[in-house]
Amino acid sequence: MTQYAEKNGLENGDALIEYAYALATKYGEAAASLACQMYDQTAAAAHKTVKPAEPADTATYPETAAAVNGTLKQSVLPQSVGNSVGRLVKQAASDTTLKNARRDHAQFAWIPSGDGCAYCQMIAANGWRNASKEVAEGDHADHIHPNCQCEFAVRFSDDDGVAGYDPQAYKEKYDNADGDTAKEKLRSMEREYREEHKDEINTRKREVYAEKLDMMAKSGSPRSNDWSNTIPNNYSKDEIKTITEEIKNDGIGYIDISKFDGDTELLKSSANTLTELAKAYPIKKKTNLLISELSDDDFGMTTSSGQTITINTKALRNREETEKNIQSDPGYFASKTVEDIAAHEYGHVYQNSNNFNTVDALKEAYYNFYGSSPTPDELIECMQKNVSKYSVSKKSEMVAEIFAKNNAGGNAFTSECMKVFREKGAK
């Protein structure tokens, strides 16, 4: 599916859905057939006499269309569409296992595999359960996410099980995770997992990156940033304290630059950018500023809570090197300077704080500017032309990239967007 999307593009939605439906049907049937074989073998090994397993239905055309269209609202990357279709294929196998387990009153469990994300581990903590209608309602295993390597397992006796599957261990891990809510506990588990397996994760990331270098070059995506020519500074605690005092202002709340090792003038300029934006586009709570060492590919990031901006200290070491990295693929990012990076991150904060509908806001700006309501393709084309390619890679990056573009000089369209954003924020 990814290859088809890369070759033919994403503009013809009907053709894209038709192809996706054909793949979901073909490979979904194959996946369901394999699931039937596995189910029958499991029953035979348990000396349980049951009817031959029956395959579940594959994704319908409307379900496929919903999956593809839903993906395109979040990302216009071909791989994202491919991952979405892969989820539908896997769902056919899982639905088959669940369908027959319910029919034969078997027990089922969700078995983590591969990286085993925190969400799948939480589900695995439920242990073995009877596949009754009360427990396993619906026709789909809706919790399956793209690239999920986990799977359902069945058993016909309490004496049977899956080697290595310890639901009590998963339950204890979930119960002991930091946080009061399920969402907080899941985030805590994800952080703990990344810390425990960071070497493996980083190794795999490097392998994946190497495999995709050619693809990235063809698609116009930027290569990894090169910070080898930047020289870190070593500041004493007293110097860090002095620098912190120098950048304090009413526009920024909590400041932590203990990991800062860059050029103080770049730091001050970035902080000033945040201050000016906070005055022009105010939010209820002050923005926090954190300077830390992020991965080479990241210039900055904003926390999921939307209040803390982190700027990569590597990006603050040398203006020339940072701008070289930003502009290694002209037009991909809206940012041109370190200050634009700060503006980009503030865009995330502003969007998260006001929580307005991004697409509706952009449609309003488009109408004000062009005098007509845009189709999805027209809006994407407009964003690529007036903002950046990155702005349409994810819906969550649209507002942030417009903030960056406007800070970098902007144009008539981004000016109109900023007017609409200010109106949305004032409500």
Short mmCIF file of C-alpha atoms in Angstrom, two decimals:
data_model
loop_
_atom_site.label_atom_id
_atom_site.label_comp_id
_atom_site.label_asym_id
_atom_site.label_seq_id
_atom_site.Cartn_x
_atom_site.Cartn_y
_atom_site.Cartn_z
CA MET A 1 0.00 0.00 0.00
CA THR A 2 2.84 2.34 0.85
CA GLN A 3 4.46 1.70 -2.54
CA TYR A 4 1.19 2.39 -4.34
CA ALA A 5 0.71 5.65 -2.45
CA GLU A 6 4.30 6.72 -3.13
CA LYS A 7 3.95 5.99 -6.84
CA ASN A 8 0.46 7.37 -7.45
CA GLY A 9 0.17 10.00 -4.74
CA LEU A 10 -2.72 10.67 -2.37
CA GLU A 11 -4.74 13.11 -4.47
CA ASN A 12 -7.18 10.59 -5.98
CA GLY A 13 -9.02 9.52 -2.84
CA ASP A 14 -11.42 7.11 -4.55
CA ALA A 15 -8.61 5.20 -6.28
CA LEU A 16 -6.65 5.10 -3.04
CA ILE A 17 -9.58 3.62 -1.12
CA GLU A 18 -10.32 1.11 -3.89
CA TYR A 19 -6.73 -0.15 -3.78
CA ALA A 20 -6.69 -0.18 0.01
CA TYR A 21 -9.95 -2.15 0.07
CA ALA A 22 -8.56 -4.71 -2.39
CA LEU A 23 -5.45 -5.20 -0.24
CA ALA A 24 -7.40 -5.32 3.03
CA THR A 25 -9.66 -7.97 1.53
CA LYS A 26 -6.95 -10.12 -0.06
CA TYR A 27 -4.51 -10.12 2.82
CA GLY A 28 -7.24 -9.96 5.45
CA GLU A 29 -8.65 -13.25 4.10
CA ALA A 30 -5.16 -14.77 4.23
CA ALA A 31 -4.63 -13.53 7.78
CA ALA A 32 -8.03 -14.88 8.87
CA SER A 33 -7.25 -18.25 7.27
CA LEU A 34 -3.95 -18.50 9.16
CA ALA A 35 -5.75 -17.56 12.37
CA CYS A 36 -8.21 -20.41 11.74
CA GLN A 37 -5.35 -22.87 11.32
CA MET A 38 -3.72 -21.68 14.53
CA TYR A 39 -7.01 -21.91 16.41
CA ASP A 40 -7.66 -25.48 15.22
CA GLN A 41 -4.12 -26.54 16.12
CA THR A 42 -4.49 -25.03 19.58
CA ALA A 43 -7.75 -26.92 20.12
CA ALA A 44 -6.19 -30.17 18.91
CA ALA A 45 -3.20 -29.77 21.20
CA ALA A 46 -5.59 -29.27 24.13
CA HIS A 47 -7.57 -32.38 23.09
CA LYS A 48 -10.63 -30.20 22.70
CA THR A 49 -13.20 -31.23 20.09
CA VAL A 50 -14.63 -28.20 18.36
CA LYS A 51 -15.98 -27.34 14.95
CA PRO A 52 -13.43 -26.10 12.41
CA ALA A 53 -12.68 -22.45 13.00
CA GLU A 54 -14.56 -19.97 10.86
CA PRO A 55 -12.88 -16.85 9.46
CA ALA A 56 -14.18 -13.46 10.47
CA ASP A 57 -15.26 -10.95 7.88
CA THR A 58 -12.61 -8.69 6.45
CA ALA A 59 -12.94 -4.92 6.55
CA THR A 60 -15.89 -3.57 4.60
CA TYR A 61 -15.55 -0.84 2.01
CA PRO A 62 -16.99 1.83 4.36
CA GLU A 63 -14.63 0.69 7.14
CA THR A 64 -11.67 0.89 4.76
CA ALA A 65 -12.74 4.31 3.54
CA ALA A 66 -13.08 5.52 7.12
CA ALA A 67 -9.63 4.19 7.99
CA VAL A 68 -7.95 5.81 4.97
CA ASN A 69 -9.77 9.13 5.28
CA GLY A 70 -9.12 9.22 9.01
CA THR A 71 -5.42 8.67 8.40
CA LEU A 72 -5.25 11.40 5.76
CA LYS A 73 -6.72 13.88 8.24
CA GLN A 74 -3.73 13.25 10.49
CA SER A 75 -0.93 12.70 7.98
CA VAL A 76 -0.28 12.85 4.24
CA LEU A 77 2.65 10.45 4.36
CA PRO A 78 2.26 7.31 2.19
CA GLN A 79 3.62 5.12 4.98
CA SER A 80 0.83 6.23 7.31
CA VAL A 81 -1.77 4.98 4.82
CA GLY A 82 0.13 1.70 4.50
CA ASN A 83 0.16 1.29 8.28
CA SER A 84 -3.58 1.92 8.42
CA VAL A 85 -4.29 -0.85 5.90
CA GLY A 86 -1.91 -3.15 7.79
CA ARG A 87 -4.03 -2.62 10.90
CA LEU A 88 -7.16 -3.72 9.00
CA VAL A 89 -5.38 -6.91 7.88
CA LYS A 90 -4.27 -7.74 11.40
CA GLN A 91 -7.74 -6.98 12.70
CA ALA A 92 -9.18 -9.74 10.48
CA ALA A 93 -6.90 -12.28 12.17
CA SER A 94 -7.68 -11.06 15.68
CA ASP A 95 -11.41 -10.94 14.94
CA THR A 96 -11.23 -14.54 13.76
CA THR A 97 -9.60 -15.70 16.99
CA LEU A 98 -12.10 -13.79 19.11
CA LYS A 99 -15.10 -14.97 17.07
CA ASN A 100 -14.28 -18.66 17.48
CA ALA A 101 -13.26 -18.32 21.13
CA ARG A 102 -16.66 -16.80 21.84
CA ARG A 103 -18.40 -19.60 19.94
CA ASP A 104 -16.57 -22.36 21.81
CA HIS A 105 -16.56 -20.64 25.22
CA ALA A 106 -12.79 -20.63 25.26
CA GLN A 107 -10.62 -18.21 27.19
CA PHE A 108 -8.64 -15.48 25.51
CA ALA A 109 -5.82 -13.13 26.45
CA TRP A 110 -3.94 -10.30 24.77
CA ILE A 111 -0.28 -11.28 24.51
CA PRO A 112 2.28 -8.45 24.18
CA SER A 113 4.99 -8.99 21.62
CA GLY A 114 7.86 -7.00 20.19
CA ASP A 115 8.21 -3.62 21.90
CA GLY A 116 4.86 -4.12 23.64
CA CYS A 117 3.54 -0.58 24.09
CA ALA A 118 2.19 0.50 27.48
CA TYR A 119 -1.40 0.36 26.25
CA CYS A 120 -1.07 -3.26 25.11
CA GLN A 121 0.62 -4.15 28.43
CA MET A 122 -2.34 -2.63 30.28
CA ILE A 123 -4.75 -4.82 28.29
CA ALA A 124 -2.50 -7.85 28.87
CA ALA A 125 -2.85 -7.24 32.63
CA ASN A 126 -6.49 -8.43 32.35
CA GLY A 127 -5.19 -11.99 32.05
CA TRP A 128 -7.16 -14.92 30.73
CA ARG A 129 -10.89 -14.23 30.40
CA ASN A 130 -13.87 -16.21 29.21
CA ALA A 131 -14.86 -15.10 25.73
CA SER A 132 -18.48 -14.44 26.62
CA LYS A 133 -20.60 -11.81 24.91
CA GLU A 134 -20.46 -9.77 28.13
CA VAL A 135 -16.65 -9.67 28.12
CA ALA A 136 -15.90 -9.64 24.38
CA GLU A 137 -18.59 -7.48 22.86
CA GLY A 138 -18.56 -6.25 19.29
CA ASP A 139 -17.11 -7.72 16.14
CA HIS A 140 -13.73 -6.02 16.12
CA ALA A 141 -10.56 -5.91 18.18
CA ASP A 142 -10.71 -2.13 18.10
CA HIS A 143 -7.68 -1.57 20.31
CA ILE A 144 -5.23 -2.75 17.62
CA HIS A 145 -3.03 0.14 16.53
CA PRO A 146 -0.77 0.51 13.46
CA ASN A 147 2.43 -1.55 13.66
CA CYS A 148 1.06 -3.50 16.62
CA GLN A 149 2.90 -6.81 17.01
CA CYS A 150 0.72 -8.18 19.83
CA GLU A 151 -1.96 -10.80 19.31
CA PHE A 152 -4.82 -12.75 20.86
CA ALA A 153 -4.17 -16.20 22.25
CA VAL A 154 -6.80 -18.77 23.27
CA ARG A 155 -6.87 -21.70 25.65
CA PHE A 156 -9.43 -24.34 26.51
CA SER A 157 -8.22 -25.25 29.98
CA ASP A 158 -6.85 -23.41 33.00
CA ASP A 159 -3.84 -25.71 32.79
CA ASP A 160 -2.83 -24.31 29.39
CA GLY A 161 -1.08 -21.04 28.75
CA VAL A 162 1.49 -19.15 26.70
CA ALA A 163 5.15 -19.39 27.61
CA GLY A 164 6.41 -16.13 29.07
CA TYR A 165 2.98 -14.56 29.49
CA ASP A 166 2.59 -13.38 33.08
CA PRO A 167 -0.53 -11.23 33.48
CA GLN A 168 0.13 -10.70 37.19
CA ALA A 169 3.49 -9.11 36.35
CA TYR A 170 1.79 -6.76 33.89
CA LYS A 171 -0.85 -5.91 36.50
CA GLU A 172 1.76 -5.14 39.15
CA LYS A 173 3.66 -2.99 36.66
CA TYR A 174 0.51 -1.04 35.85
CA ASP A 175 -0.56 -0.70 39.50
CA ASN A 176 2.90 0.50 40.55
CA ALA A 177 3.26 3.02 37.71
CA ASP A 178 3.27 6.68 38.71
CA GLY A 179 0.04 8.58 38.21
CA ASP A 180 -3.53 8.67 39.46
CA THR A 181 -5.31 8.12 36.15
CA ALA A 182 -4.92 5.47 33.47
CA LYS A 183 -3.49 8.08 31.09
CA GLU A 184 -0.86 9.17 33.63
CA LYS A 185 0.10 5.57 34.40
CA LEU A 186 0.48 4.73 30.70
CA ARG A 187 2.79 7.70 30.18
CA SER A 188 4.85 6.63 33.18
CA MET A 189 5.14 3.09 31.82
CA GLU A 190 6.22 4.40 28.42
CA ARG A 191 8.93 6.57 29.99
CA GLU A 192 10.18 3.65 32.09
CA TYR A 193 10.27 1.32 29.09
CA ARG A 194 12.20 3.82 26.96
CA GLU A 195 14.74 4.30 29.73
CA GLU A 196 15.20 0.54 30.30
CA HIS A 197 15.54 -0.24 26.60
CA LYS A 198 17.05 2.97 25.27
CA ASP A 199 20.12 1.21 23.81
CA GLU A 200 17.97 -1.30 21.91
CA ILE A 201 15.56 1.41 20.80
CA ASN A 202 18.34 3.70 19.60
CA THR A 203 20.03 0.82 17.76
CA ARG A 204 16.80 -0.06 16.00
CA LYS A 205 16.15 3.59 15.18
CA ARG A 206 19.56 3.82 13.54
CA GLU A 207 18.87 0.67 11.54
CA VAL A 208 15.49 1.95 10.38
CA TYR A 209 16.99 5.31 9.54
CA ALA A 210 19.71 3.70 7.44
CA GLU A 211 17.10 1.66 5.57
CA LYS A 212 15.06 4.78 4.80
CA LEU A 213 17.80 7.18 3.74
CA ASP A 214 17.10 6.69 0.05
CA MET A 215 13.35 6.94 0.58
CA MET A 216 13.76 10.13 2.57
CA ALA A 217 15.88 11.69 -0.13
CA LYS A 218 13.29 10.85 -2.78
CA SER A 219 10.38 12.13 -0.73
CA GLY A 220 12.05 15.41 0.11
CA SER A 221 12.25 14.70 3.85
CA PRO A 222 15.30 16.15 5.60
CA ARG A 223 18.26 14.00 6.51
CA SER A 224 19.49 13.76 10.07
CA ASN A 225 20.89 16.95 11.56
CA ASP A 226 24.67 17.23 11.87
CA TRP A 227 25.87 18.89 15.08
CA SER A 228 29.48 17.66 14.82
CA ASN A 229 30.78 21.17 14.11
CA THR A 230 29.15 22.71 17.18
CA ILE A 231 31.22 23.10 20.35
CA PRO A 232 29.44 22.91 23.72
CA ASN A 233 30.27 25.41 26.44
CA ASN A 234 30.79 24.42 30.05
CA TYR A 235 28.97 26.76 32.43
CA SER A 236 29.28 26.68 36.21
CA LYS A 237 26.18 26.57 38.41
CA ASP A 238 26.67 30.23 39.24
CA GLU A 239 26.91 31.13 35.56
CA ILE A 240 23.74 29.16 34.80
CA LYS A 241 22.01 31.01 37.64
CA THR A 242 23.14 34.37 36.22
CA ILE A 243 21.99 33.48 32.71
CA THR A 244 18.63 32.36 34.09
CA GLU A 245 18.16 35.72 35.79
CA GLU A 246 19.01 37.52 32.55
CA ILE A 247 16.30 35.78 30.52
CA LYS A 248 13.58 35.94 33.18
CA ASN A 249 10.57 38.01 32.16
CA ASP A 250 6.82 38.24 32.58
CA GLY A 251 6.13 36.16 29.48
CA ILE A 252 7.87 33.01 30.71
CA GLY A 253 7.05 31.01 33.83
CA TYR A 254 9.35 28.29 35.11
CA ILE A 255 12.84 28.21 33.55
CA ASP A 256 15.29 25.30 33.68
CA ILE A 257 18.51 25.74 31.68
CA SER A 258 20.71 23.45 33.80
CA LYS A 259 21.58 21.46 30.65
CA PHE A 260 22.30 24.57 28.57
CA ASP A 261 25.72 24.55 26.85
CA GLY A 262 25.20 26.94 23.94
CA ASP A 263 25.52 30.60 22.95
CA THR A 264 23.89 32.90 25.53
CA GLU A 265 22.87 35.38 22.84
CA LEU A 266 20.93 32.69 20.96
CA LEU A 267 19.23 31.67 24.19
CA LYS A 268 18.27 35.26 25.01
CA SER A 269 16.97 35.84 21.49
CA SER A 270 14.84 32.68 21.66
CA ALA A 271 13.47 33.69 25.07
CA ASN A 272 12.65 37.16 23.72
CA THR A 273 10.76 35.58 20.83
CA LEU A 274 8.62 33.61 23.28
CA THR A 275 8.02 36.77 25.33
CA GLU A 276 6.87 38.79 22.32
CA LEU A 277 4.57 36.02 21.13
CA ALA A 278 3.09 35.68 24.62
CA LYS A 279 2.20 39.39 24.48
CA ALA A 280 0.72 39.22 20.98
CA TYR A 281 -1.01 35.85 21.45
CA PRO A 282 -1.63 35.50 25.18
CA ILE A 283 -2.64 32.27 26.90
CA LYS A 284 -4.07 31.62 30.36
CA LYS A 285 -0.95 30.05 31.87
CA LYS A 286 2.62 31.15 31.38
CA THR A 287 4.86 29.07 29.15
CA ASN A 288 7.69 27.17 30.81
CA LEU A 289 11.11 27.00 29.14
CA LEU A 290 13.44 24.02 29.35
CA ILE A 291 16.82 23.71 27.63
CA SER A 292 17.95 20.11 27.30
CA GLU A 293 19.81 17.74 24.99
CA LEU A 294 17.34 16.12 22.64
CA SER A 295 17.95 13.66 19.81
CA ASP A 296 19.94 14.98 16.85
CA ASP A 297 16.80 15.17 14.69
CA ASP A 298 14.84 17.37 17.12
CA PHE A 299 15.22 21.14 17.26
CA GLY A 300 12.63 21.41 20.02
CA MET A 301 9.50 19.89 21.47
CA THR A 302 6.43 20.75 23.52
CA THR A 303 5.04 18.57 26.29
CA SER A 304 1.69 16.85 25.82
CA SER A 305 0.26 19.12 28.54
CA GLY A 306 1.11 21.98 26.19
CA GLN A 307 2.78 24.33 28.67
CA THR A 308 6.50 23.47 28.58
CA ILE A 309 8.71 24.21 25.61
CA THR A 310 12.00 22.35 25.33
CA ILE A 311 14.67 23.65 22.97
CA ASN A 312 17.56 21.39 22.01
CA THR A 313 20.73 22.87 23.50
CA LYS A 314 22.61 21.72 20.38
CA ALA A 315 20.51 24.15 18.34
CA LEU A 316 21.70 27.01 20.57
CA ARG A 317 25.44 26.42 20.16
CA ASN A 318 26.09 27.95 16.75
CA ARG A 319 23.63 29.97 14.68
CA GLU A 320 25.24 29.14 11.34
CA GLU A 321 25.23 25.38 11.96
CA THR A 322 21.65 25.41 13.23
CA GLU A 323 20.38 27.34 10.23
CA LYS A 324 22.30 25.01 7.94
CA ASN A 325 20.50 22.03 9.50
CA ILE A 326 17.11 23.71 9.36
CA GLN A 327 17.49 24.63 5.70
CA SER A 328 19.20 21.43 4.54
CA ASP A 329 16.00 20.71 2.61
CA PRO A 330 14.67 24.13 1.48
CA GLY A 331 10.94 24.44 1.91
CA TYR A 332 10.51 21.42 4.14
CA PHE A 333 10.43 23.44 7.37
CA ALA A 334 8.88 26.89 7.75
CA SER A 335 11.61 27.86 10.22
CA LYS A 336 14.83 29.49 9.09
CA THR A 337 16.40 30.48 12.41
CA VAL A 338 16.60 29.50 16.07
CA GLU A 339 14.02 32.17 16.83
CA ASP A 340 11.62 30.57 14.36
CA ILE A 341 12.04 27.27 16.20
CA ALA A 342 10.93 29.00 19.40
CA ALA A 343 7.95 30.47 17.51
CA HIS A 344 7.06 27.01 16.17
CA GLU A 345 6.98 25.56 19.68
CA TYR A 346 4.94 28.48 20.97
CA GLY A 347 2.44 27.68 18.22
CA HIS A 348 1.99 24.26 19.82
CA VAL A 349 1.45 25.88 23.21
CA TYR A 350 -1.08 28.35 21.81
CA GLN A 351 -3.01 25.61 20.01
CA ASN A 352 -3.02 23.31 23.06
CA SER A 353 -4.08 26.14 25.36
CA ASN A 354 -6.99 27.32 23.24
CA ASN A 355 -7.96 23.95 21.78
CA PHE A 356 -9.67 25.31 18.67
CA ASN A 357 -10.33 23.15 15.62
CA THR A 358 -7.24 23.51 13.44
CA VAL A 359 -8.83 22.57 10.12
CA ASP A 360 -11.86 24.81 10.69
CA ALA A 361 -9.55 27.73 11.51
CA LEU A 362 -7.50 27.16 8.37
CA LYS A 363 -10.62 26.86 6.23
CA GLU A 364 -11.82 30.19 7.64
CA ALA A 365 -8.46 31.82 6.86
CA TYR A 366 -8.50 30.32 3.36
CA TYR A 367 -12.02 31.65 2.74
CA ASN A 368 -11.07 35.11 4.01
CA PHE A 369 -8.01 35.14 1.75
CA TYR A 370 -9.26 33.45 -1.43
CA GLY A 371 -13.00 34.09 -1.17
CA SER A 372 -14.01 30.44 -1.44
CA SER A 373 -14.16 27.34 0.74
CA PRO A 374 -11.29 24.92 0.06
CA THR A 375 -11.46 21.23 -0.73
CA PRO A 376 -9.05 19.07 1.32
CA ASP A 377 -6.65 18.94 -1.64
CA GLU A 378 -6.78 22.71 -2.12
CA LEU A 379 -6.05 23.31 1.56
CA ILE A 380 -3.08 20.93 1.49
CA GLU A 381 -1.73 22.57 -1.66
CA CYS A 382 -2.15 26.00 -0.08
CA MET A 383 -0.28 24.94 3.07
CA GLN A 384 2.57 23.43 1.07
CA LYS A 385 2.85 26.55 -1.07
CA ASN A 386 2.49 29.23 1.64
CA VAL A 387 3.83 27.49 4.74
CA SER A 388 5.90 24.30 4.36
CA LYS A 389 5.87 20.64 3.43
CA TYR A 390 6.17 19.73 7.10
CA SER A 391 2.96 21.62 7.88
CA VAL A 392 0.92 18.90 6.14
CA SER A 393 2.83 15.92 7.53
CA LYS A 394 0.60 15.96 10.62
CA LYS A 395 -2.45 17.97 11.55
CA SER A 396 -0.81 18.77 14.89
CA GLU A 397 2.00 20.65 13.09
CA MET A 398 -0.17 23.02 11.06
CA VAL A 399 -0.61 25.83 13.57
CA ALA A 400 2.97 25.56 14.84
CA GLU A 401 4.40 25.82 11.32
CA ILE A 402 2.29 28.89 10.59
CA PHE A 403 3.65 30.54 13.74
CA ALA A 404 7.18 29.72 12.54
CA LYS A 405 6.52 30.95 9.01
CA ASN A 406 5.02 34.19 10.26
CA ASN A 407 8.01 34.75 12.54
CA ALA A 408 10.31 34.12 9.58
CA GLY A 409 8.67 36.92 7.60
CA GLY A 410 5.46 35.25 6.58
CA ASN A 411 3.14 36.18 3.73
CA ALA A 412 -0.38 37.40 3.22
CA PHE A 413 -1.91 33.96 3.83
CA THR A 414 -0.05 33.30 7.09
CA SER A 415 -0.97 36.82 8.26
CA GLU A 416 -4.62 35.99 7.71
CA CYS A 417 -4.15 32.70 9.58
CA MET A 418 -2.62 34.52 12.55
CA LYS A 419 -5.61 36.90 12.65
CA VAL A 420 -7.98 33.92 12.80
CA PHE A 421 -5.85 32.23 15.48
CA ARG A 422 -5.95 35.38 17.61
CA GLU A 423 -9.75 35.54 17.28
CA LYS A 424 -10.08 31.86 18.21
CA GLY A 425 -7.82 32.36 21.21
CA ALA A 426 -9.79 35.36 22.44
CA LYS A 427 -13.06 33.38 22.65
#
